[in-house]
PDB file of C-alpha atoms in Angstrom:
ATOM      1  CA  MET A 168      31.319  11.075  44.088  1.00  0.00           C
ATOM      2  CA  THR A 169      29.829  14.003  42.195  1.00  0.00           C
ATOM      3  CA  ALA A 170      26.429  14.214  40.501  1.00  0.00           C
ATOM      4  CA  TYR A 171      26.654  14.562  36.721  1.00  0.00           C
ATOM      5  CA  THR A 172      24.112  14.780  33.940  1.00  0.00           C
ATOM      6  CA  ALA A 173      25.175  13.016  30.764  1.00  0.00           C
ATOM      7  CA  THR A 174      23.243  13.973  27.649  1.00  0.00           C
ATOM      8  CA  VAL A 175      23.254  11.307  24.958  1.00  0.00           C
ATOM      9  CA  THR A 176      21.961  12.435  21.560  1.00  0.00           C
ATOM     10  CA  VAL A 177      21.085   9.581  19.206  1.00  0.00           C
ATOM     11  CA  ARG A 178      20.518  10.358  15.530  1.00  0.00           C
ATOM     12  CA  LEU A 179      20.131   8.275  12.410  1.00  0.00           C
ATOM     13  CA  LYS A 180      23.233   7.908  10.276  1.00  0.00           C
ATOM     14  CA  ARG A 181      23.321   9.866   7.038  1.00  0.00           C
ATOM     15  CA  GLY A 182      21.543   7.839   4.379  1.00  0.00           C
ATOM     16  CA  VAL A 183      19.203   5.976   6.709  1.00  0.00           C
ATOM     17  CA  LEU A 184      15.603   6.766   5.813  1.00  0.00           C
ATOM     18  CA  ASP A 185      13.667   8.696   8.456  1.00  0.00           C
ATOM     19  CA  PRO A 186       9.942   8.488   7.631  1.00  0.00           C
ATOM     20  CA  GLU A 187       8.977  10.219  10.897  1.00  0.00           C
ATOM     21  CA  ALA A 188      11.054  13.288  10.039  1.00  0.00           C
ATOM     22  CA  GLU A 189       9.703  13.273   6.495  1.00  0.00           C
ATOM     23  CA  THR A 190       6.119  13.183   7.720  1.00  0.00           C
ATOM     24  CA  THR A 191       6.824  16.002  10.186  1.00  0.00           C
ATOM     25  CA  GLN A 192       8.387  18.104   7.427  1.00  0.00           C
ATOM     26  CA  GLN A 193       5.399  17.535   5.134  1.00  0.00           C
ATOM     27  CA  ALA A 194       2.979  18.442   7.922  1.00  0.00           C
ATOM     28  CA  LEU A 195       4.861  21.709   8.555  1.00  0.00           C
ATOM     29  CA  GLU A 196       4.814  22.492   4.837  1.00  0.00           C
ATOM     30  CA  ARG A 197       1.095  21.813   4.736  1.00  0.00           C
ATOM     31  CA  LEU A 198       0.708  24.402   7.507  1.00  0.00           C
ATOM     32  CA  GLY A 199       2.483  26.910   5.248  1.00  0.00           C
ATOM     33  CA  PHE A 200       5.995  26.821   6.722  1.00  0.00           C
ATOM     34  CA  GLU A 201       8.970  26.951   4.371  1.00  0.00           C
ATOM     35  CA  LEU A 202      11.899  24.758   5.338  1.00  0.00           C
ATOM     36  CA  GLU A 203      14.790  23.102   3.538  1.00  0.00           C
ATOM     37  CA  ASP A 204      15.158  19.987   5.623  1.00  0.00           C
ATOM     38  CA  LEU A 205      14.218  18.478   8.967  1.00  0.00           C
ATOM     39  CA  ARG A 206      16.078  15.835  10.975  1.00  0.00           C
ATOM     40  CA  SER A 207      14.893  14.310  14.209  1.00  0.00           C
ATOM     41  CA  SER A 208      16.901  12.748  16.994  1.00  0.00           C
ATOM     42  CA  ASP A 209      16.400  11.348  20.484  1.00  0.00           C
ATOM     43  CA  ARG A 210      18.004  12.871  23.539  1.00  0.00           C
ATOM     44  CA  PHE A 211      18.510  11.045  26.813  1.00  0.00           C
ATOM     45  CA  GLU A 212      19.512  12.992  29.925  1.00  0.00           C
ATOM     46  CA  VAL A 213      21.022  10.559  32.410  1.00  0.00           C
ATOM     47  CA  ASP A 214      21.710  11.635  36.003  1.00  0.00           C
ATOM     48  CA  LEU A 215      24.534   9.624  37.528  1.00  0.00           C
ATOM     49  CA  ASP A 216      27.114   9.796  40.295  1.00  0.00           C
ATOM     50  CA  ALA A 217      30.742   9.372  39.299  1.00  0.00           C
ATOM     51  CA  ASP A 218      34.241  10.174  40.575  1.00  0.00           C
ATOM     52  CA  ASP A 219      34.922  12.623  37.772  1.00  0.00           C
ATOM     53  CA  ALA A 220      33.538  13.846  34.455  1.00  0.00           C
ATOM     54  CA  GLU A 221      35.723  11.433  32.495  1.00  0.00           C
ATOM     55  CA  SER A 222      34.277   8.361  34.195  1.00  0.00           C
ATOM     56  CA  ALA A 223      30.726   9.753  33.857  1.00  0.00           C
ATOM     57  CA  ARG A 224      31.386  10.129  30.129  1.00  0.00           C
ATOM     58  CA  GLU A 225      32.740   6.586  29.862  1.00  0.00           C
ATOM     59  CA  ARG A 226      29.689   5.170  31.607  1.00  0.00           C
ATOM     60  CA  ALA A 227      27.247   7.132  29.434  1.00  0.00           C
ATOM     61  CA  THR A 228      29.143   6.087  26.302  1.00  0.00           C
ATOM     62  CA  GLU A 229      28.814   2.445  27.335  1.00  0.00           C
ATOM     63  CA  MET A 230      25.057   2.961  27.886  1.00  0.00           C
ATOM     64  CA  ALA A 231      24.820   4.370  24.356  1.00  0.00           C
ATOM     65  CA  GLU A 232      26.799   1.458  22.900  1.00  0.00           C
ATOM     66  CA  ARG A 233      24.843  -1.219  24.718  1.00  0.00           C
ATOM     67  CA  LEU A 234      21.285   0.098  24.733  1.00  0.00           C
ATOM     68  CA  LEU A 235      20.472   3.666  23.733  1.00  0.00           C
ATOM     69  CA  ALA A 236      21.831   3.545  20.190  1.00  0.00           C
ATOM     70  CA  ASN A 237      21.843   0.861  17.529  1.00  0.00           C
ATOM     71  CA  PRO A 238      25.326   1.148  15.979  1.00  0.00           C
ATOM     72  CA  THR A 239      24.073  -0.216  12.658  1.00  0.00           C
ATOM     73  CA  ILE A 240      21.851   2.785  12.005  1.00  0.00           C
ATOM     74  CA  HIS A 241      22.669   5.414  14.660  1.00  0.00           C
ATOM     75  CA  ASP A 242      25.401   7.899  15.495  1.00  0.00           C
ATOM     76  CA  TYR A 243      25.533   9.364  18.971  1.00  0.00           C
ATOM     77  CA  ASP A 244      27.162  12.202  20.968  1.00  0.00           C
ATOM     78  CA  VAL A 245      27.752  12.273  24.693  1.00  0.00           C
ATOM     79  CA  ASP A 246      27.963  15.544  26.664  1.00  0.00           C
ATOM     80  CA  VAL A 247      28.649  15.610  30.387  1.00  0.00           C
ATOM     81  CA  ALA A 248      27.963  18.459  32.809  1.00  0.00           C
ATOM     82  CA  GLU A 249      27.952  18.690  36.582  1.00  0.00           C
ATOM     83  CA  ALA A 250      24.359  18.489  37.769  1.00  0.00           C
TER      84      ALA A 250
ATOM     85  CA  MET B 209      18.557  35.265   3.012  1.00  0.00           C
ATOM     86  CA  THR B 210      20.902  33.199   5.131  1.00  0.00           C
ATOM     87  CA  ALA B 211      20.695  29.472   5.859  1.00  0.00           C
ATOM     88  CA  TYR B 212      20.047  28.703   9.511  1.00  0.00           C
ATOM     89  CA  THR B 213      19.564  25.523  11.488  1.00  0.00           C
ATOM     90  CA  ALA B 214      17.006  25.820  14.266  1.00  0.00           C
ATOM     91  CA  THR B 215      17.148  23.110  16.906  1.00  0.00           C
ATOM     92  CA  VAL B 216      13.855  22.563  18.721  1.00  0.00           C
ATOM     93  CA  THR B 217      14.075  20.380  21.837  1.00  0.00           C
ATOM     94  CA  VAL B 218      10.724  19.087  23.053  1.00  0.00           C
ATOM     95  CA  ARG B 219      10.517  17.550  26.525  1.00  0.00           C
ATOM     96  CA  LEU B 220       7.696  16.477  28.790  1.00  0.00           C
ATOM     97  CA  LYS B 221       6.723  18.950  31.496  1.00  0.00           C
ATOM     98  CA  ARG B 222       7.743  18.086  35.029  1.00  0.00           C
ATOM     99  CA  GLY B 223       5.129  15.792  36.524  1.00  0.00           C
ATOM    100  CA  VAL B 224       3.992  14.235  33.250  1.00  0.00           C
ATOM    101  CA  LEU B 225       4.580  10.482  33.349  1.00  0.00           C
ATOM    102  CA  ASP B 226       7.173   9.189  30.887  1.00  0.00           C
ATOM    103  CA  PRO B 227       6.832   5.397  30.615  1.00  0.00           C
ATOM    104  CA  GLU B 228       9.381   5.201  27.772  1.00  0.00           C
ATOM    105  CA  ALA B 229      12.079   6.835  29.911  1.00  0.00           C
ATOM    106  CA  GLU B 230      11.150   4.627  32.845  1.00  0.00           C
ATOM    107  CA  THR B 231      11.450   1.481  30.747  1.00  0.00           C
ATOM    108  CA  THR B 232      14.801   2.644  29.366  1.00  0.00           C
ATOM    109  CA  GLN B 233      16.085   3.339  32.871  1.00  0.00           C
ATOM    110  CA  GLN B 234      14.987  -0.100  34.078  1.00  0.00           C
ATOM    111  CA  ALA B 235      16.627  -1.782  31.085  1.00  0.00           C
ATOM    112  CA  LEU B 236      19.912   0.026  31.827  1.00  0.00           C
ATOM    113  CA  GLU B 237      19.700  -1.006  35.473  1.00  0.00           C
ATOM    114  CA  ARG B 238      19.087  -4.593  34.435  1.00  0.00           C
ATOM    115  CA  LEU B 239      22.309  -4.388  32.412  1.00  0.00           C
ATOM    116  CA  GLY B 240      24.116  -3.393  35.624  1.00  0.00           C
ATOM    117  CA  PHE B 241      24.349   0.381  35.150  1.00  0.00           C
ATOM    118  CA  GLU B 242      23.810   2.636  38.152  1.00  0.00           C
ATOM    119  CA  LEU B 243      21.897   5.837  37.451  1.00  0.00           C
ATOM    120  CA  GLU B 244      19.779   8.251  39.456  1.00  0.00           C
ATOM    121  CA  ASP B 245      17.309   9.310  36.817  1.00  0.00           C
ATOM    122  CA  LEU B 246      16.749   9.355  33.073  1.00  0.00           C
ATOM    123  CA  ARG B 247      14.700  11.806  31.018  1.00  0.00           C
ATOM    124  CA  SER B 248      14.084  11.585  27.303  1.00  0.00           C
ATOM    125  CA  SER B 249      13.273  14.311  24.837  1.00  0.00           C
ATOM    126  CA  ASP B 250      12.849  14.803  21.102  1.00  0.00           C
ATOM    127  CA  ARG B 251      15.079  17.054  19.074  1.00  0.00           C
ATOM    128  CA  PHE B 252      14.175  18.478  15.684  1.00  0.00           C
ATOM    129  CA  GLU B 253      16.855  20.143  13.556  1.00  0.00           C
ATOM    130  CA  VAL B 254      15.138  22.375  11.024  1.00  0.00           C
ATOM    131  CA  ASP B 255      17.120  23.904   8.139  1.00  0.00           C
ATOM    132  CA  LEU B 256      15.527  27.124   6.937  1.00  0.00           C
ATOM    133  CA  ASP B 257      16.390  30.320   5.091  1.00  0.00           C
ATOM    134  CA  ALA B 258      15.672  33.593   6.863  1.00  0.00           C
ATOM    135  CA  ASP B 259      16.722  37.248   6.813  1.00  0.00           C
ATOM    136  CA  ASP B 260      18.327  37.045  10.238  1.00  0.00           C
ATOM    137  CA  ALA B 261      18.651  34.780  13.263  1.00  0.00           C
ATOM    138  CA  GLU B 262      15.776  36.508  15.036  1.00  0.00           C
ATOM    139  CA  SER B 263      13.284  35.744  12.276  1.00  0.00           C
ATOM    140  CA  ALA B 264      14.585  32.147  12.016  1.00  0.00           C
ATOM    141  CA  ARG B 265      13.958  31.793  15.747  1.00  0.00           C
ATOM    142  CA  GLU B 266      10.445  33.228  15.446  1.00  0.00           C
ATOM    143  CA  ARG B 267       9.596  30.809  12.658  1.00  0.00           C
ATOM    144  CA  ALA B 268      10.947  27.787  14.535  1.00  0.00           C
ATOM    145  CA  THR B 269       9.081  28.862  17.673  1.00  0.00           C
ATOM    146  CA  GLU B 270       5.850  29.011  15.688  1.00  0.00           C
ATOM    147  CA  MET B 271       6.555  25.502  14.321  1.00  0.00           C
ATOM    148  CA  ALA B 272       6.992  24.285  17.892  1.00  0.00           C
ATOM    149  CA  GLU B 273       3.764  25.967  19.028  1.00  0.00           C
ATOM    150  CA  ARG B 274       1.694  24.687  16.148  1.00  0.00           C
ATOM    151  CA  LEU B 275       3.028  21.196  15.535  1.00  0.00           C
ATOM    152  CA  LEU B 276       6.223  19.965  17.166  1.00  0.00           C
ATOM    153  CA  ALA B 277       5.147  20.384  20.785  1.00  0.00           C
ATOM    154  CA  ASN B 278       1.864  19.847  22.565  1.00  0.00           C
ATOM    155  CA  PRO B 279       1.671  22.789  25.000  1.00  0.00           C
ATOM    156  CA  THR B 280      -0.493  20.802  27.407  1.00  0.00           C
ATOM    157  CA  ILE B 281       2.258  18.322  28.195  1.00  0.00           C
ATOM    158  CA  HIS B 282       5.482  19.660  26.615  1.00  0.00           C
ATOM    159  CA  ASP B 283       8.043  22.382  27.206  1.00  0.00           C
ATOM    160  CA  TYR B 284      10.381  23.331  24.386  1.00  0.00           C
ATOM    161  CA  ASP B 285      13.602  25.261  23.689  1.00  0.00           C
ATOM    162  CA  VAL B 286      14.653  26.797  20.397  1.00  0.00           C
ATOM    163  CA  ASP B 287      18.323  27.323  19.471  1.00  0.00           C
ATOM    164  CA  VAL B 288      19.355  28.940  16.208  1.00  0.00           C
ATOM    165  CA  ALA B 289      22.752  28.740  14.519  1.00  0.00           C
ATOM    166  CA  GLU B 290      23.968  29.704  11.056  1.00  0.00           C
ATOM    167  CA  ALA B 291      24.150  26.532   8.967  1.00  0.00           C
TER     168      ALA B 291
END
């Protein structure tokens, strides 16, 4: 068993409204910053033991499917690195 | 002016309690997943126009300092890529 860190990034699908990101963008603009767009996403770093990177990735993907992301409104990426 | 995307990752400093991550970890364990630890962080992708990557990075760093992160409890990273 090797220790891996799986990073799951969960973002809203294109077209889903993101009022938090909009508010953040407006607040930055009010402070005088110029920006074209702002998107926010959640990142989960999961430390887990697995036989190899492929099985760590499978496990993290299942975590995303079952709990971390809502497939109706979210897309997600999984990256795996040895810890 | 070139279009850049600056990615600002905001995470809690080591030692700051993270009840959301703890709850997420417990929920995953209740679903039968085995994991050692889970950390959560926020990611902001900011699209901006700048003369070069260095000035895009400076601007995104200032956004992090002034609004996106709370320096008392957060660390942050800034990555810049051409959009």
